[in-house]
Short mmCIF file of C-alpha atoms and ligand atoms in Angstrom, two decimals:
data_model
loop_
_atom_site.label_atom_id
_atom_site.label_comp_id
_atom_site.label_asym_id
_atom_site.label_seq_id
_atom_site.Cartn_x
_atom_site.Cartn_y
_atom_site.Cartn_z
CA MET A 29 0.01 0.02 0.03
CA ASP A 30 1.45 3.52 -0.95
CA GLU A 31 1.58 6.42 1.54
CA ASN A 32 -1.25 8.25 -0.14
CA THR A 33 -3.66 5.17 0.01
CA ALA A 34 -2.74 4.74 3.67
CA GLN A 35 -3.36 8.42 4.49
CA THR A 36 -6.69 8.22 2.66
CA GLN A 37 -7.70 5.11 4.57
CA ASP A 38 -6.59 6.81 7.70
CA SER A 39 -8.63 9.93 7.22
CA THR A 40 -11.59 7.84 6.14
CA ALA A 41 -11.29 5.81 9.37
CA ALA A 42 -11.06 9.15 11.38
CA ARG A 43 -14.13 10.39 9.69
CA ALA A 44 -15.94 7.16 10.56
CA ASP A 45 -14.96 7.57 14.10
CA ALA A 46 -15.72 11.22 14.28
CA PRO A 47 -18.67 12.19 16.34
CA ASP A 48 -21.87 13.18 14.47
CA LEU A 49 -22.10 16.69 15.90
CA ALA A 50 -25.48 17.25 13.99
CA ALA A 51 -27.04 14.63 16.38
CA VAL A 52 -25.63 16.20 19.47
CA ARG A 53 -27.90 18.20 21.96
CA VAL A 54 -26.31 20.93 23.97
CA ALA A 55 -27.65 23.06 26.79
CA VAL A 56 -25.84 26.22 27.54
CA ILE A 57 -26.73 27.43 31.05
CA GLY A 58 -25.37 30.95 31.07
CA ALA A 59 -24.50 32.40 27.70
CA GLY A 60 -22.90 35.71 28.55
CA ASN A 61 -19.54 37.24 27.59
CA MET A 62 -17.86 33.66 27.49
CA GLY A 63 -20.73 31.23 27.20
CA GLY A 64 -22.05 33.10 24.17
CA PRO A 65 -18.86 32.67 22.12
CA VAL A 66 -18.59 29.12 23.34
CA ALA A 67 -22.15 28.38 22.10
CA ALA A 68 -21.29 30.02 18.70
CA THR A 69 -18.16 28.05 18.31
CA LEU A 70 -20.15 24.75 18.92
CA ILE A 71 -22.60 25.71 16.23
CA GLU A 72 -19.73 26.58 13.91
CA ALA A 73 -18.39 23.05 14.54
CA GLY A 74 -21.51 21.36 13.43
CA VAL A 75 -24.06 21.48 16.33
CA ARG A 76 -27.66 22.22 14.88
CA PRO A 77 -29.10 25.56 15.98
CA GLY A 78 -32.17 23.80 16.91
CA HIS A 79 -30.14 21.43 19.12
CA LEU A 80 -28.34 24.15 21.09
CA GLN A 81 -30.63 25.56 23.78
CA ILE A 82 -29.68 28.55 25.83
CA ALA A 83 -31.09 29.21 29.28
CA ASN A 84 -29.98 32.40 31.17
CA THR A 85 -31.71 34.05 34.11
CA SER A 86 -34.67 35.43 32.19
CA SER A 87 -36.45 34.54 28.97
CA ASP A 88 -35.48 37.99 27.51
CA SER A 89 -31.84 37.40 28.25
CA SER A 90 -32.00 33.86 26.78
CA ARG A 91 -33.69 35.16 23.65
CA ARG A 92 -31.18 37.94 23.15
CA ALA A 93 -28.21 35.48 23.54
CA ALA A 94 -29.73 32.86 21.27
CA GLU A 95 -30.30 35.45 18.56
CA GLU A 96 -26.75 36.60 18.78
CA VAL A 97 -25.16 33.21 18.43
CA GLY A 98 -27.85 31.70 16.17
CA ALA A 99 -29.02 29.14 18.74
CA THR A 100 -32.47 28.43 20.33
CA ALA A 101 -33.85 30.06 23.51
CA ALA A 102 -35.15 27.63 26.01
CA ASP A 103 -38.35 28.51 27.94
CA SER A 104 -36.53 27.22 31.10
CA ARG A 105 -33.34 25.58 32.30
CA ASP A 106 -35.34 22.26 32.67
CA GLU A 107 -36.41 22.49 28.98
CA ALA A 108 -32.69 23.05 27.84
CA LEU A 109 -31.50 20.16 30.09
CA ALA A 110 -34.08 17.56 29.22
CA GLN A 111 -32.49 15.96 26.36
CA ALA A 112 -28.96 17.38 26.59
CA ASP A 113 -25.94 15.25 25.78
CA VAL A 114 -23.64 18.10 26.73
CA VAL A 115 -24.20 20.78 29.24
CA VAL A 116 -22.06 23.90 29.30
CA LEU A 117 -22.13 25.96 32.39
CA GLY A 118 -21.20 29.60 31.67
CA VAL A 119 -22.16 31.22 35.00
CA LYS A 120 -19.74 33.25 37.22
CA PRO A 121 -17.36 31.12 39.36
CA TYR A 122 -18.98 32.13 42.73
CA GLN A 123 -22.43 30.86 41.28
CA ILE A 124 -21.41 27.53 39.65
CA LEU A 125 -21.22 25.08 42.64
CA ASP A 126 -24.75 26.24 43.93
CA LEU A 127 -26.07 26.01 40.49
CA VAL A 128 -24.59 22.53 39.99
CA THR A 129 -26.14 21.37 43.29
CA GLU A 130 -29.42 22.75 42.28
CA LEU A 131 -29.42 21.13 38.80
CA ARG A 132 -27.55 17.94 39.41
CA ASP A 133 -30.82 15.71 39.32
CA ARG A 134 -32.05 17.49 36.26
CA ILE A 135 -28.85 17.01 34.21
CA PRO A 136 -29.30 13.71 32.44
CA ALA A 137 -26.96 11.07 34.06
CA ASP A 138 -25.06 10.30 30.80
CA ALA A 139 -24.57 14.07 29.81
CA VAL A 140 -21.01 15.59 29.79
CA VAL A 141 -20.89 18.66 31.86
CA ILE A 142 -18.42 21.44 30.74
CA SER A 143 -17.54 24.11 33.26
CA LEU A 144 -16.10 27.50 32.04
CA ALA A 145 -15.57 28.71 35.49
CA ALA A 146 -12.21 29.84 36.36
CA GLY A 147 -10.79 28.65 39.72
CA ILE A 148 -13.33 25.94 40.43
CA THR A 149 -11.54 22.61 40.39
CA LEU A 150 -12.75 19.29 38.81
CA ALA A 151 -12.80 17.80 42.37
CA GLN A 152 -15.25 20.56 43.42
CA LEU A 153 -17.41 20.14 40.45
CA GLU A 154 -17.36 16.30 40.67
CA ASP A 155 -18.12 16.59 44.36
CA ALA A 156 -21.28 18.79 43.70
CA LEU A 157 -22.41 16.79 40.61
CA GLY A 158 -22.05 13.27 42.33
CA GLU A 159 -19.90 10.28 41.61
CA GLY A 160 -19.28 8.94 38.28
CA ARG A 161 -20.47 12.09 36.53
CA ALA A 162 -18.43 13.12 33.48
CA VAL A 163 -17.22 16.64 33.81
CA LEU A 164 -14.59 18.73 32.19
CA ARG A 165 -13.27 22.24 32.74
CA ALA A 166 -12.80 24.36 29.48
CA MET A 167 -10.77 27.56 29.76
CA PRO A 168 -11.34 29.55 26.63
CA ASN A 169 -10.19 33.07 25.62
CA THR A 170 -12.36 35.54 23.75
CA PRO A 171 -10.66 35.15 20.34
CA ILE A 172 -12.57 32.01 19.96
CA SER A 173 -15.43 34.28 18.77
CA VAL A 174 -13.41 34.56 15.48
CA GLY A 175 -12.31 31.07 15.39
CA GLU A 176 -8.68 32.12 16.37
CA GLY A 177 -8.71 31.52 20.02
CA ALA A 178 -7.35 28.92 22.49
CA VAL A 179 -9.25 26.59 24.77
CA GLY A 180 -7.46 24.62 27.52
CA LEU A 181 -9.42 21.35 28.24
CA MET A 182 -9.15 19.55 31.65
CA ARG A 183 -10.59 16.17 31.91
CA GLY A 184 -12.39 14.74 34.89
CA SER A 185 -11.87 11.23 36.08
CA ALA A 186 -15.32 9.87 34.72
CA VAL A 187 -14.91 11.18 31.22
CA THR A 188 -14.68 8.36 28.75
CA ASP A 189 -12.42 8.50 25.52
CA ALA A 190 -15.48 8.86 23.43
CA GLN A 191 -16.67 11.87 25.42
CA HIS A 192 -13.32 13.26 25.41
CA GLN A 193 -13.17 12.98 21.49
CA LEU A 194 -16.68 14.53 21.35
CA ILE A 195 -15.50 17.54 23.38
CA HIS A 196 -12.52 18.02 21.17
CA ALA A 197 -14.79 17.89 18.04
CA LEU A 198 -17.13 20.41 19.64
CA PHE A 199 -14.23 22.89 20.01
CA ALA A 200 -12.68 22.09 16.65
CA ARG A 201 -13.56 25.55 15.27
CA ALA A 202 -12.40 27.57 18.25
CA GLY A 203 -8.88 27.93 17.08
CA VAL A 204 -6.71 25.53 18.99
CA ALA A 205 -8.01 23.27 21.79
CA VAL A 206 -5.42 21.58 23.83
CA ASP A 207 -5.55 19.11 26.89
CA ILE A 208 -3.93 20.61 29.86
CA THR A 209 -3.77 19.68 33.56
CA GLU A 210 -5.25 21.67 36.37
CA ASP A 211 -1.70 22.51 37.33
CA GLN A 212 -1.14 23.94 34.00
CA VAL A 213 -4.18 26.05 33.91
CA HIS A 214 -2.52 28.89 35.68
CA ALA A 215 0.34 29.14 33.14
CA PHE A 216 -2.42 28.74 30.43
CA ILE A 217 -4.09 31.85 31.77
CA GLY A 218 -0.90 33.75 31.44
CA ALA A 219 -0.14 32.36 27.89
CA ALA A 220 -3.64 32.47 26.34
CA GLY A 221 -6.51 33.47 28.67
CA SER A 222 -5.21 36.76 29.88
CA LEU A 223 -2.77 37.04 26.93
CA ALA A 224 -5.62 38.29 24.61
CA GLY A 225 -5.97 41.23 26.83
CA PHE A 226 -2.29 41.91 26.92
CA ALA A 227 -2.23 41.66 23.09
CA PHE A 228 -4.97 44.29 22.95
CA ALA A 229 -2.98 46.57 25.25
CA ILE A 230 0.19 46.05 23.13
CA ILE A 231 -1.52 46.73 19.94
CA GLU A 232 -3.19 49.99 21.34
CA ALA A 233 0.32 51.21 22.56
CA MET A 234 1.77 50.55 19.03
CA THR A 235 -1.23 52.28 17.39
CA GLU A 236 -0.89 55.42 19.65
CA GLU A 237 2.82 55.61 18.78
CA ALA A 238 2.12 55.25 15.09
CA VAL A 239 -0.30 58.17 15.39
CA ARG A 240 2.34 60.20 17.25
CA GLN A 241 4.77 59.47 14.36
CA GLY A 242 2.31 61.01 12.02
CA LEU A 243 0.26 58.10 10.58
CA THR A 244 -3.51 58.61 10.38
CA ARG A 245 -5.55 56.50 12.75
CA ASP A 246 -7.46 54.58 10.20
CA LEU A 247 -4.35 53.74 8.26
CA ASP A 248 -2.30 52.68 11.32
CA ASP A 249 -5.15 50.58 12.79
CA SER A 250 -4.91 48.25 9.81
CA LEU A 251 -1.08 48.39 9.49
CA VAL A 252 -0.43 47.36 13.19
CA GLN A 253 -3.22 44.82 13.40
CA GLN A 254 -2.55 43.18 10.04
CA THR A 255 1.28 43.06 10.83
CA MET A 256 0.62 41.56 14.24
CA ARG A 257 -1.70 38.87 12.69
CA GLY A 258 0.76 38.36 9.79
CA ALA A 259 3.73 37.79 12.21
CA ALA A 260 1.70 35.27 14.14
CA THR A 261 0.37 33.49 10.95
CA MET A 262 3.94 33.27 9.61
CA LEU A 263 5.18 31.44 12.80
CA LEU A 264 2.21 29.27 12.96
CA ASP A 265 2.44 28.24 9.19
CA SER A 266 6.11 27.85 9.11
CA GLY A 267 6.78 26.35 12.55
CA VAL A 268 9.81 28.59 12.60
CA HIS A 269 11.01 29.46 16.12
CA PRO A 270 10.42 33.21 16.84
CA ALA A 271 14.01 33.74 17.68
CA VAL A 272 14.99 32.60 14.22
CA ALA A 273 12.25 34.64 12.50
CA LYS A 274 13.58 37.65 14.58
CA ALA A 275 17.12 37.10 13.46
CA GLY A 276 15.97 36.95 9.96
CA VAL A 277 14.47 40.45 9.94
CA CYS A 278 17.38 42.18 11.90
CA SER A 279 19.85 43.34 9.41
CA PRO A 280 23.11 44.49 10.74
CA GLY A 281 22.92 48.23 11.51
CA GLY A 282 19.41 48.25 10.19
CA THR A 283 16.08 49.79 11.49
CA THR A 284 14.74 46.59 13.14
CA ALA A 285 17.90 45.92 15.01
CA GLU A 286 17.91 49.40 16.36
CA GLY A 287 14.32 49.21 17.35
CA TYR A 288 14.82 45.74 18.94
CA ALA A 289 17.81 47.15 21.03
CA ALA A 290 15.31 49.89 22.28
CA LEU A 291 12.82 47.15 23.24
CA GLU A 292 15.44 45.33 25.31
CA ARG A 293 16.64 48.57 27.02
CA GLU A 294 13.12 49.51 27.92
CA GLY A 295 12.62 45.99 29.41
CA VAL A 296 9.65 44.96 27.37
CA ARG A 297 10.71 41.21 27.57
CA ALA A 298 10.89 41.47 31.31
CA GLY A 299 7.58 43.47 31.51
CA LEU A 300 5.75 40.72 29.36
CA ALA A 301 7.15 38.03 31.47
CA ALA A 302 6.05 39.91 34.61
CA ALA A 303 2.43 40.37 33.14
CA MET A 304 2.15 36.61 32.46
CA ASP A 305 3.59 35.65 35.69
CA ALA A 306 1.22 37.99 37.65
CA ALA A 307 -1.78 36.59 35.76
CA ALA A 308 -0.70 32.97 36.58
CA ARG A 309 0.01 33.95 40.22
CA ARG A 310 -3.53 35.68 40.49
CA SER A 311 -5.14 32.50 38.92
CA ARG A 312 -3.55 30.38 41.65
CA GLU A 313 -4.78 32.81 44.30
CA LEU A 314 -8.46 32.66 42.81
CA THR A 315 -8.49 28.80 42.90
CA THR A 316 -10.41 27.69 45.81
CA SER A 317 -10.25 24.14 46.99
N1 LIG B 27 -15.10 36.47 30.22
C1 LIG B 27 -13.97 35.74 29.89
O1 LIG B 27 -13.12 36.33 29.24
C2 LIG B 27 -13.63 34.40 30.41
C3 LIG B 27 -12.67 33.69 30.13
C4 LIG B 27 -12.57 32.35 30.55
C5 LIG B 27 -13.52 31.90 31.49
N2 LIG B 27 -14.57 32.57 31.82
C6 LIG B 27 -15.52 31.99 32.73
O2 LIG B 27 -16.79 32.14 32.15
C7 LIG B 27 -17.85 32.31 33.08
C8 LIG B 27 -18.80 33.32 32.77
O3 LIG B 27 -18.19 34.46 32.67
P1 LIG B 27 -18.77 35.75 31.88
O4 LIG B 27 -17.75 36.77 31.86
O5 LIG B 27 -19.33 35.18 30.62
O6 LIG B 27 -20.02 36.23 32.75
P2 LIG B 27 -21.38 36.99 32.30
O7 LIG B 27 -21.12 37.67 30.97
O8 LIG B 27 -21.87 37.65 33.48
O9 LIG B 27 -22.36 35.72 31.84
C9 LIG B 27 -22.89 34.89 32.89
C10 LIG B 27 -24.12 34.40 32.27
O10 LIG B 27 -24.77 33.45 33.25
C11 LIG B 27 -26.12 33.75 33.27
N3 LIG B 27 -26.65 33.29 34.67
C12 LIG B 27 -26.18 33.74 35.79
N4 LIG B 27 -26.91 32.94 36.79
C13 LIG B 27 -27.64 31.99 36.08
C14 LIG B 27 -28.62 30.99 36.50
N5 LIG B 27 -28.79 30.71 37.85
N6 LIG B 27 -29.19 30.32 35.57
C15 LIG B 27 -28.93 30.50 34.24
N7 LIG B 27 -28.11 31.45 33.75
C16 LIG B 27 -27.48 32.33 34.71
C17 LIG B 27 -26.34 35.22 33.11
O11 LIG B 27 -27.61 35.39 32.62
P3 LIG B 27 -28.28 36.92 32.42
O12 LIG B 27 -27.68 37.36 31.08
O13 LIG B 27 -29.58 36.67 32.37
O14 LIG B 27 -27.83 37.74 33.61
C18 LIG B 27 -25.21 35.50 32.06
O15 LIG B 27 -25.74 35.24 30.75
C19 LIG B 27 -17.06 32.50 34.38
O16 LIG B 27 -17.23 31.29 35.20
C20 LIG B 27 -15.69 32.82 34.02
O17 LIG B 27 -14.80 32.30 34.98
C21 LIG B 27 -14.74 33.85 31.46
#
């Protein structure tokens, strides 16, 4: 068998094993700033709009969220949960354990529960849900709303391989979805969760300086944003280490080398490391146990 035939057979087998997302029913309890984009990415992955039911605190809020992400508003949390294969809990961390305790008998026994709550551990969730219930934590960032985000997935002890594969398939259009441990989640917050916010701040600073240097605002918005995206895409597509790419654009005595020296003198590298470290440290502090 030649390599191409083997690859074709492999991908056919993978497709045969792939979960049928059009048949999956999802309940999103709490579709706000983060639950909304998560709902949208699940629909993007192949969940039918009629199979993704949203229940917020009021029917008005459920309807608004459902319209925004192209899903269905449930009349009640019970209606959303009744036939759910997957339950996404997008409420605030301080609410989630009470909510799980309240809903545990109404969540179908074989449903997989996904918690988005920062700082609430799998052990706490498993304790509140009851023994043997499948629960995962998902830590997304907001760029998932444009399919260019990152999701860290933490797998609970009762999650089967098939359920794990299903959850990965559901997050397939989020950008990148990676398995991490609960110990790694703090570093993940610094490297992906809060990093989106740091990137906004860096882009804003560069945009303001470009204006100061005389570029018009509309022009420099697109220049800065497109260049940042292009640099990231080049690294992603090529797999080249950033240090190698950086050396490639630093001609001896040139403009980039001069600017790079200024970055180092001003402590930008140390500042970025400090920001990521502070976010990870705060994440540890906010994790209750
Ligand atoms: N925001 C982020 O960047 C981010 C990143 C990673 C993880 N997270 C996690 O995502 C979770 C949600 O954060 P968020 O920023 O999306 O909060 P949010 O915008 O306030 O959304 C919370 C949603 O939960 C709903 N809700 C509250 N209590 C409810 C209940 N008892 N039953 C049904 N729905 C209820 C609210 O409904 P109403 O609209 O009707 O009030 C709202 O839609 C948090 O646990 C957070 O740790 C957030």
